XYZ file of N, CA and C in Angstrom:
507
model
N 16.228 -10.581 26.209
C 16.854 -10.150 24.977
C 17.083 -8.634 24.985
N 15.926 -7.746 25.784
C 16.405 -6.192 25.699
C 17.537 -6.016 26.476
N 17.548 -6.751 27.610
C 18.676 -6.808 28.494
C 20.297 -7.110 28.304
N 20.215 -8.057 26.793
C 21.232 -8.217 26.048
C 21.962 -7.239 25.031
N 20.584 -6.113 24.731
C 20.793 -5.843 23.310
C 20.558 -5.860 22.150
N 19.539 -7.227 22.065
C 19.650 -7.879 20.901
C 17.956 -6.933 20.271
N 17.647 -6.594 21.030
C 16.401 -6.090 20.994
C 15.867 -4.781 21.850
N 15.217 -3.852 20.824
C 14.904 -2.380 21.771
C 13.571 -2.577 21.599
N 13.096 -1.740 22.862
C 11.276 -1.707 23.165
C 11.004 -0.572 22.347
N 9.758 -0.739 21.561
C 9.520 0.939 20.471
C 9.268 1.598 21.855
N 8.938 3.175 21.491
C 8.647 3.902 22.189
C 7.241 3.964 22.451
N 6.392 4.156 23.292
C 5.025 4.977 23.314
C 4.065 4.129 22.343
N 4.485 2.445 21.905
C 3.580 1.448 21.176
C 3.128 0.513 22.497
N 1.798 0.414 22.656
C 1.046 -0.056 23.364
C -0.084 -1.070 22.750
N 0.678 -2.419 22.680
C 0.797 -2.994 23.615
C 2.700 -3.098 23.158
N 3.277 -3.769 24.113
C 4.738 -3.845 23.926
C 4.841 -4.334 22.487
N 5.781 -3.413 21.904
C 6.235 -3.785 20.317
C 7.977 -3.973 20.812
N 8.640 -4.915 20.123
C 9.985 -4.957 20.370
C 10.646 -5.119 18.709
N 11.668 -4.944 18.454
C 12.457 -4.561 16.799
C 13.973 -4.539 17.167
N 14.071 -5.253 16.326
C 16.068 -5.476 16.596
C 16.588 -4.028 16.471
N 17.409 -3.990 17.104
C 18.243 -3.114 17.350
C 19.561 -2.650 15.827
N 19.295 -3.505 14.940
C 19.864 -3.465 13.908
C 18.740 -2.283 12.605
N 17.534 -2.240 13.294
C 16.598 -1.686 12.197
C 16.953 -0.393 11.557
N 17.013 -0.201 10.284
C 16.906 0.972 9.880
C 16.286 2.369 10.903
N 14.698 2.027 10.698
C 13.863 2.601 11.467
C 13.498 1.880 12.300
N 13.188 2.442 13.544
C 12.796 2.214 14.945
C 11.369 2.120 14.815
N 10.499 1.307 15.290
C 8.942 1.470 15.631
C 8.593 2.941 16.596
N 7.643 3.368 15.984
C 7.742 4.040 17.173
C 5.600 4.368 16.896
N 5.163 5.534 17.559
C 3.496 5.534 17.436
C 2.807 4.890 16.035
N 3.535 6.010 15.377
C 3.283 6.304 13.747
C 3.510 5.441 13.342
N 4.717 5.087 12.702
C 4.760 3.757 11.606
C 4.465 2.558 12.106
N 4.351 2.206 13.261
C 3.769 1.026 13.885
C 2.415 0.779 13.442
N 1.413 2.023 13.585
C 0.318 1.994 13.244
C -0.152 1.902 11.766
N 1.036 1.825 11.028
C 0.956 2.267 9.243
C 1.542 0.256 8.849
N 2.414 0.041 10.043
C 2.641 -1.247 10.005
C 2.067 -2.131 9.968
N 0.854 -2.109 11.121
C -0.049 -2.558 11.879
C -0.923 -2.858 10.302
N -1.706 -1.906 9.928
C -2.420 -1.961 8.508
C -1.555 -2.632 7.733
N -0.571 -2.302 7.267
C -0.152 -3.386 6.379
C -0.276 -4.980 6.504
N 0.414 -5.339 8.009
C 0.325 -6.407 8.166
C -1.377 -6.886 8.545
N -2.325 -5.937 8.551
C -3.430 -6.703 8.482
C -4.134 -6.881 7.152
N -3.469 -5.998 6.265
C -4.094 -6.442 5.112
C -4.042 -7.728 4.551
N -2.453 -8.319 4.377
C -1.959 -9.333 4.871
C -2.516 -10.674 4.911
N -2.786 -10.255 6.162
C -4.024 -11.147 6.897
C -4.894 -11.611 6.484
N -5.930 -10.859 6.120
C -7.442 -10.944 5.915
C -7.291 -11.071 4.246
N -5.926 -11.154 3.374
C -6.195 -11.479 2.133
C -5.355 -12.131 2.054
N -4.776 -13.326 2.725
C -3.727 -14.250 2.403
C -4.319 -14.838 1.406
N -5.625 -15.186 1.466
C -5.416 -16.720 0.973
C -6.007 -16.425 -0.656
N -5.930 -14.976 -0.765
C -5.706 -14.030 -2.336
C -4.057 -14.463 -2.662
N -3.363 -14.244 -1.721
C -1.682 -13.035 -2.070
C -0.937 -14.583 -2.197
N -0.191 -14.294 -3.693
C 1.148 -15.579 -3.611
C 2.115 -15.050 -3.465
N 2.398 -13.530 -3.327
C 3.959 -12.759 -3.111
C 3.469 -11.692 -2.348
N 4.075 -11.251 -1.339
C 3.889 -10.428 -0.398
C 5.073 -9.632 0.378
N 5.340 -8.234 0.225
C 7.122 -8.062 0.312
C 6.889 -6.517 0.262
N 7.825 -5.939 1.004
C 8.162 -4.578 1.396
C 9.480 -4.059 1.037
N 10.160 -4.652 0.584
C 11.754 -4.305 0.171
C 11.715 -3.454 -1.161
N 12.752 -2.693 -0.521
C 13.017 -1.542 -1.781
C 14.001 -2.016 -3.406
N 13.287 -2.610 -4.393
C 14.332 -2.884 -5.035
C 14.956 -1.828 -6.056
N 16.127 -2.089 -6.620
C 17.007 -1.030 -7.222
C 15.538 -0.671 -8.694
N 15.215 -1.343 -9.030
C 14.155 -0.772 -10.763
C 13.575 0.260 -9.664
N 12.551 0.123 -8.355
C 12.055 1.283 -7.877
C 12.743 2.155 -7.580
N 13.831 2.508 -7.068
C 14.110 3.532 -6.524
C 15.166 4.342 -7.221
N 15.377 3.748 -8.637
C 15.552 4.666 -9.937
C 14.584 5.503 -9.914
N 13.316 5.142 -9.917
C 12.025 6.025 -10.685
C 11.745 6.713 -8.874
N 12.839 6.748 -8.001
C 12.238 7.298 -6.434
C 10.743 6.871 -6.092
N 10.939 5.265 -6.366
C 9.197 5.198 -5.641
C 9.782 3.765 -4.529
N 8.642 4.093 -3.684
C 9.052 3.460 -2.610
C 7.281 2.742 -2.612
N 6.754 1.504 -2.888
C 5.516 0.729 -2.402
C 5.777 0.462 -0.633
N 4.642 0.976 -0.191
C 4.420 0.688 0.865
C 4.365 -0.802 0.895
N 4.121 -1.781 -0.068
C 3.461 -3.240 -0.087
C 3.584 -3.479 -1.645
N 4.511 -4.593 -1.762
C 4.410 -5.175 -3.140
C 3.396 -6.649 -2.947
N 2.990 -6.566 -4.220
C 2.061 -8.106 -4.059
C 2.230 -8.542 -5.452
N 1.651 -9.712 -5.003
C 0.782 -10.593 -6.600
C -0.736 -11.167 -6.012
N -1.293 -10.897 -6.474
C -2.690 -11.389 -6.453
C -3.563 -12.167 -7.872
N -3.915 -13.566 -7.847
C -4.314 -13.879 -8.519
C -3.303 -13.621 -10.149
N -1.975 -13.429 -9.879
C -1.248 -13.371 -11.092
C -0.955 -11.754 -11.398
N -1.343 -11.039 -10.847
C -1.159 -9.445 -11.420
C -0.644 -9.014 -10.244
N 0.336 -8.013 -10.858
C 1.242 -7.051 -9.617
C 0.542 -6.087 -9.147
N 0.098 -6.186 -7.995
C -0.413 -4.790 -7.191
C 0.706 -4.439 -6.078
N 0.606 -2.952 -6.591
C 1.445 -2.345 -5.245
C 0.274 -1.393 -4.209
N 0.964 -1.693 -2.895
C -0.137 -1.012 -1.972
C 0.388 0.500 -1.367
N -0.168 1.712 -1.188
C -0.041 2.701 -0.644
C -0.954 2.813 0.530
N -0.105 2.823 1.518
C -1.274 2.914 3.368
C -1.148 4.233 3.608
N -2.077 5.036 3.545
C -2.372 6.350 3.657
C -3.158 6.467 5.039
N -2.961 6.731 6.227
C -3.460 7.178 6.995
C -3.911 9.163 7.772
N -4.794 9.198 6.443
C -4.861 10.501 6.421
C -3.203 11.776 6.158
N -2.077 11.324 6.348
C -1.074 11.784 6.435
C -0.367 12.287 5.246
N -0.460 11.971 4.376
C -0.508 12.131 2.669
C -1.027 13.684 2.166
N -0.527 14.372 1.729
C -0.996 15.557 0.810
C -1.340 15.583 0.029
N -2.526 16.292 -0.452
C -3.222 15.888 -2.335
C -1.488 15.799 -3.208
N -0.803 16.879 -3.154
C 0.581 16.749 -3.677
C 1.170 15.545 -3.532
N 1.340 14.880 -2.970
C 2.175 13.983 -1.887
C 1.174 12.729 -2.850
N 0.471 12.697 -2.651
C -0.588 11.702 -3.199
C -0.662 11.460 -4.797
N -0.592 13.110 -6.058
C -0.331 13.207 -7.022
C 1.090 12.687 -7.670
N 2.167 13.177 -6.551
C 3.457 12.723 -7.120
C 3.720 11.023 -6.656
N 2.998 10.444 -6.280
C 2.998 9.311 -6.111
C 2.581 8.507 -7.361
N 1.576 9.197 -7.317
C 0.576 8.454 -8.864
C 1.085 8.733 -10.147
N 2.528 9.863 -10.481
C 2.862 10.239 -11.513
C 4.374 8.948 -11.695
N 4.692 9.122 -10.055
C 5.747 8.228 -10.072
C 5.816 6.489 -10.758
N 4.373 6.187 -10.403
C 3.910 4.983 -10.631
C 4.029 4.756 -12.023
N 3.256 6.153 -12.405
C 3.161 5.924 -14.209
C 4.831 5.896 -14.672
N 5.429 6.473 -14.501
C 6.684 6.489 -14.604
C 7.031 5.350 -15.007
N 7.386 4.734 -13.724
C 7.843 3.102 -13.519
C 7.500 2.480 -14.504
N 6.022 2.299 -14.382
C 5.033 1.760 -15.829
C 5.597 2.097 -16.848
N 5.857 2.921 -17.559
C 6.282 3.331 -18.998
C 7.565 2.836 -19.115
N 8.904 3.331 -17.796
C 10.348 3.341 -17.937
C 10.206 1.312 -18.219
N 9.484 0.722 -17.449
C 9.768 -0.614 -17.609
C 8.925 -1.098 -18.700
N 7.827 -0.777 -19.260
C 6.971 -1.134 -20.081
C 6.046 -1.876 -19.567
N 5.686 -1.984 -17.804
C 4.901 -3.283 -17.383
C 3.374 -2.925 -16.997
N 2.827 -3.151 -16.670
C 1.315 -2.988 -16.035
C 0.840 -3.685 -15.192
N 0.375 -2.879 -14.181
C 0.146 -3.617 -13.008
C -1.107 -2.674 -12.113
N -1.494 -2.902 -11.149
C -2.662 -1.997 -10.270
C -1.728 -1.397 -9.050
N -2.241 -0.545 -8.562
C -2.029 0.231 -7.551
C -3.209 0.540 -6.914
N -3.457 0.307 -5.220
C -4.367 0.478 -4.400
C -3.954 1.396 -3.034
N -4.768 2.390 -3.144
C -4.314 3.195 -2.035
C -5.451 2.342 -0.698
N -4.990 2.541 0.105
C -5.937 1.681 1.291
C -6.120 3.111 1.938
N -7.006 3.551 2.250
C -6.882 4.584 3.469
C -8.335 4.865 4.324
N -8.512 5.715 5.162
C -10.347 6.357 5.638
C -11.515 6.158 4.549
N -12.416 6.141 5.287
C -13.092 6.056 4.054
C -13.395 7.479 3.321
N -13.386 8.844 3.956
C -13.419 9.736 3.238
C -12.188 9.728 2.172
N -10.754 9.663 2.926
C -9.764 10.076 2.157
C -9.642 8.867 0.904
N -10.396 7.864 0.918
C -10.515 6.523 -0.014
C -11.294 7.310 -1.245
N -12.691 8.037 -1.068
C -13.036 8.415 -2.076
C -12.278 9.982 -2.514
N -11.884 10.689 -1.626
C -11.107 11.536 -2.091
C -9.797 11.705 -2.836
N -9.108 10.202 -2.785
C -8.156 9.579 -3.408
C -8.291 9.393 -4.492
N -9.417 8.461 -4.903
C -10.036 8.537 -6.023
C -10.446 9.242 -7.200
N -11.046 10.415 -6.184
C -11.171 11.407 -7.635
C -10.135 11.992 -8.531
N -9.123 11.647 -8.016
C -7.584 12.270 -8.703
C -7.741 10.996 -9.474
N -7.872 9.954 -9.811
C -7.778 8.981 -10.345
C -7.874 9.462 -12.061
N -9.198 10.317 -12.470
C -9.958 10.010 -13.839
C -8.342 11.095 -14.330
N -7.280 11.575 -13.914
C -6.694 12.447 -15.025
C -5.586 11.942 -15.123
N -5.534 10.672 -14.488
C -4.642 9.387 -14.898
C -4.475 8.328 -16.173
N -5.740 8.400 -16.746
C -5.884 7.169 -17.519
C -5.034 6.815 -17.840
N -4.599 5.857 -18.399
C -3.372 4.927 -19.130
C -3.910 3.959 -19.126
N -2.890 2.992 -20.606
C -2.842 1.734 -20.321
C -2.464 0.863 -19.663
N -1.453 1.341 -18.907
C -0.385 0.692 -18.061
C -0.885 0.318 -16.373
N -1.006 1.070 -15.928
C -1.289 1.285 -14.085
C -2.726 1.557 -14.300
N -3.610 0.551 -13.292
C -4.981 0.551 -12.701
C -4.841 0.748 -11.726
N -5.536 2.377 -11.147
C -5.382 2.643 -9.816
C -6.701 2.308 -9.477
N -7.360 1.568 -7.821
C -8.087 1.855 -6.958
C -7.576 2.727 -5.615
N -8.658 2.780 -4.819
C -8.970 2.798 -3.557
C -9.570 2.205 -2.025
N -9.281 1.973 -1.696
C -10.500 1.339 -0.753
C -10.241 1.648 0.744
N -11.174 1.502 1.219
C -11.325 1.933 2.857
C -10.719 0.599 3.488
N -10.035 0.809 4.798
C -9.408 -0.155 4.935
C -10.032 -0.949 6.039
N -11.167 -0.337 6.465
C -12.105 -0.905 7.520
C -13.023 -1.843 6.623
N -13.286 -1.384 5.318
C -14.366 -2.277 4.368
C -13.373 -3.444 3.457
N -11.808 -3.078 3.140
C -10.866 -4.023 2.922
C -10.769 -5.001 4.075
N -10.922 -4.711 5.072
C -10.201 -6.260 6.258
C -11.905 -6.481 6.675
N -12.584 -6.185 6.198
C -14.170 -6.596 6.776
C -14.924 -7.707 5.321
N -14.866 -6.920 4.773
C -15.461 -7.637 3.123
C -14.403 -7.487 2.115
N -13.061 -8.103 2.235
C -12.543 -8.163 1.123
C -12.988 -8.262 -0.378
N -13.690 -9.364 -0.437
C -14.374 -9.771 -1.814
C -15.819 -9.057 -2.361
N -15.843 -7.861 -1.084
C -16.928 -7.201 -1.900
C -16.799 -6.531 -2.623
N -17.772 -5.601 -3.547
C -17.244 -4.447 -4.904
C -17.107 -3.082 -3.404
N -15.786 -3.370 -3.157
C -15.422 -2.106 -2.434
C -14.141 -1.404 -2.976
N -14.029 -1.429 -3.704
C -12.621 -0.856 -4.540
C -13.038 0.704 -5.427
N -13.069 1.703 -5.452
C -13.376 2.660 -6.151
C -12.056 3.087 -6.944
N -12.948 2.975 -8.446
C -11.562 3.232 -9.626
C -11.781 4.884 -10.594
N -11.391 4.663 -11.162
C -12.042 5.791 -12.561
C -13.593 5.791 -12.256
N -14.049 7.096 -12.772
C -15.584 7.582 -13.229
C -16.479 6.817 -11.728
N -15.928 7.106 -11.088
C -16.820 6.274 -9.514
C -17.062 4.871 -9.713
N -16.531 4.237 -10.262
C -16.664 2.697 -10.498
C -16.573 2.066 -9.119
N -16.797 1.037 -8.894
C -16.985 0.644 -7.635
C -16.222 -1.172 -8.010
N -15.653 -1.650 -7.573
C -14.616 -3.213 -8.164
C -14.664 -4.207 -7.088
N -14.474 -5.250 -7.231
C -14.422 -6.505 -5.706
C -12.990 -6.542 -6.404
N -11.895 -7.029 -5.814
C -10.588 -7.643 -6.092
C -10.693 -8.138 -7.279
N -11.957 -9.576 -7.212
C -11.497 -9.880 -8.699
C -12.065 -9.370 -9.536
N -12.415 -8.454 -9.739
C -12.792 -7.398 -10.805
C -11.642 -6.592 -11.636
N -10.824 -6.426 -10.875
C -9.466 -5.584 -10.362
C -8.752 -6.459 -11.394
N -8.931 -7.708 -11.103
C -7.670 -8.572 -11.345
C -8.140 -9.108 -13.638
């Protein structure tokens, strides 16, 4: 198929990653590895997730927000942010303002979970308490303690709270 066209090898992804040749973006170290997490979150919480989807629809990208990971879990909309250290406290703030945004411009409520290290998980967090609202429930969680113990209280919210999924939900 590479030989046809129909398909290019990413660059410098080990083990062989291949992506149509039609893709927006190309695989390449980086987002492969931001991929990689997504699709293992995925994984290890299917048998949570009844909607699971990455597409940009037009309500988001009025309010310029882009979910790394749309879901439904147990009936409530969570969107996912995969932070692999790469994120700026800025970068991270205008994310979380964007969210509220959305929330208000549509009137809906839903959670937001940043997945990332486990330092940058609780450091994520602490930006959390000057968020409050009614609308958007933000966590955090480490993404080594997300694909290991999903269902444990590993979620850190407001005031150091500590959540399992269905706590969340």
């Amino acid at each position: 198929m590479e030989e046809s066209g129909l398909v290019k090898k990413a660059p410098e992804v080990i083990p062989n990653v291949y992506h149509s040749t039609q893709v927006k973006k190309a695989y390449n170290i980086f987002n492969f590895k931001h991929e990689k997490i997504a699709g293992d979150i995925y994984v290890y919480l299917q048998e949570l997730i009844e909607f699971w989807d990455w597409k940009e629809y037009p309500d988001f990208t009025r309010f310029k927000l882009k979910p790394d990971r749309s879901s439904v879990i147990q009936g409530k909309v969570i969107f996912w942010e995969i932070d692999r250290s790469t994120m700026t406290k800025a970068r991270i703030i205008e994310k979380i303002e964007k969210y509220l945004s959305y929330a208000r411009g549509n009137n809906r409520k839903f959670n937001v979970i940043f997945a990332a290290s486990k330092r940058r998980a609780a450091s994520i967090a602490k930006e959390f308490a000057s968020y409050r609202n009614p609308f958007v429930w933000f966590a955090a969680v480490e993404i080594d303690q997300l694909l290991n113990n999903p269902h444990e209280k590993i979620f850190q919210t407001i005031d150091d709270k500590v959540l399992s999924i269905e706590e969340l939900m």
